[in-house]
Short mmCIF file of C-alpha atoms in Angstrom, two decimals:
data_model
loop_
_atom_site.label_atom_id
_atom_site.label_comp_id
_atom_site.label_asym_id
_atom_site.label_seq_id
_atom_site.Cartn_x
_atom_site.Cartn_y
_atom_site.Cartn_z
CA UNK A 1 -95.61 182.95 70.04
CA UNK A 2 -93.98 183.80 66.38
CA UNK A 3 -95.65 185.72 63.31
CA UNK A 4 -94.53 184.43 59.94
CA UNK A 5 -95.56 186.32 57.01
CA UNK A 6 -96.10 184.50 54.17
CA UNK A 7 -97.17 185.15 50.17
CA UNK A 8 -99.61 183.42 48.16
CA UNK A 9 -98.23 182.16 44.67
CA UNK A 10 -101.27 182.77 43.12
CA UNK A 11 -102.60 185.72 44.30
CA UNK A 12 -99.92 187.72 45.67
CA UNK A 13 -101.18 188.44 48.93
CA UNK A 14 -98.85 188.83 51.93
CA UNK A 15 -100.45 187.67 55.00
CA UNK A 16 -99.13 187.21 58.53
CA UNK A 17 -99.77 183.88 60.95
CA UNK A 18 -99.61 183.47 64.73
CA UNK A 19 -97.78 180.24 65.38
CA UNK A 20 -98.34 178.63 68.93
CA UNK A 21 -94.46 178.00 68.38
CA UNK A 22 -91.71 178.18 66.62
CA UNK A 23 -91.89 173.61 65.60
CA UNK A 24 -95.95 173.66 65.34
CA UNK A 25 -97.09 172.29 62.21
CA UNK A 26 -99.48 174.55 60.44
CA UNK A 27 -101.80 173.93 56.83
CA UNK A 28 -101.13 177.77 56.08
CA UNK A 29 -103.98 178.99 53.26
CA UNK A 30 -104.55 182.21 51.65
CA UNK A 31 -107.14 184.68 52.51
CA UNK A 32 -108.13 185.88 49.84
CA UNK A 33 -108.56 182.96 47.39
CA UNK A 34 -107.56 179.65 49.65
CA UNK A 35 -104.13 178.63 48.12
CA UNK A 36 -102.26 176.57 49.96
CA UNK A 37 -99.43 177.79 47.26
CA UNK A 38 -97.86 180.35 49.42
CA UNK A 39 -93.84 180.33 50.97
CA UNK A 40 -92.56 182.16 54.18
CA UNK A 41 -90.95 185.59 53.85
CA UNK A 42 -88.41 186.90 55.04
CA UNK A 43 -89.80 189.46 57.68
CA UNK A 44 -88.78 192.48 58.58
CA UNK A 45 -87.61 193.87 62.09
CA UNK A 46 -87.13 197.09 63.52
CA UNK A 47 -85.07 197.85 65.99
CA UNK A 48 -83.03 201.15 68.39
CA UNK A 49 -79.03 201.60 68.81
CA UNK A 50 -78.16 203.82 71.21
CA UNK A 51 -79.28 204.68 74.68
CA UNK A 52 -82.77 204.52 75.51
CA UNK A 53 -82.70 205.91 79.38
CA UNK A 54 -81.64 209.33 77.81
CA UNK A 55 -83.87 211.83 78.60
CA UNK A 56 -83.22 214.54 76.25
CA UNK A 57 -80.71 214.46 72.73
CA UNK A 58 -77.30 215.01 73.13
CA UNK A 59 -77.22 217.25 69.87
CA UNK A 60 -80.64 220.06 70.92
CA UNK A 61 -83.57 220.66 72.68
CA UNK A 62 -85.59 218.15 72.71
CA UNK A 63 -86.95 215.54 74.94
CA UNK A 64 -87.08 212.74 72.61
CA UNK A 65 -84.47 211.85 69.24
CA UNK A 66 -87.70 211.25 67.42
CA UNK A 67 -89.15 214.60 67.55
CA UNK A 68 -85.59 216.37 66.09
CA UNK A 69 -85.29 217.64 63.09
CA UNK A 70 -81.48 216.66 61.91
#
């Protein structure tokens, strides 16, 4: 189920809407001011690049690269 981000053109509120399917047509309104003047935003996403199965960082003794100070 995709989650889409929207911006209200009236009050500038950003909010998310869960769609049950990609083809579902919803009547979207702002949860703050109830305006239907909304635009879909380009979603940001995060991902991990590199090996996911290693047990330690290759350049230090940390067990996770999230804890490295380099």
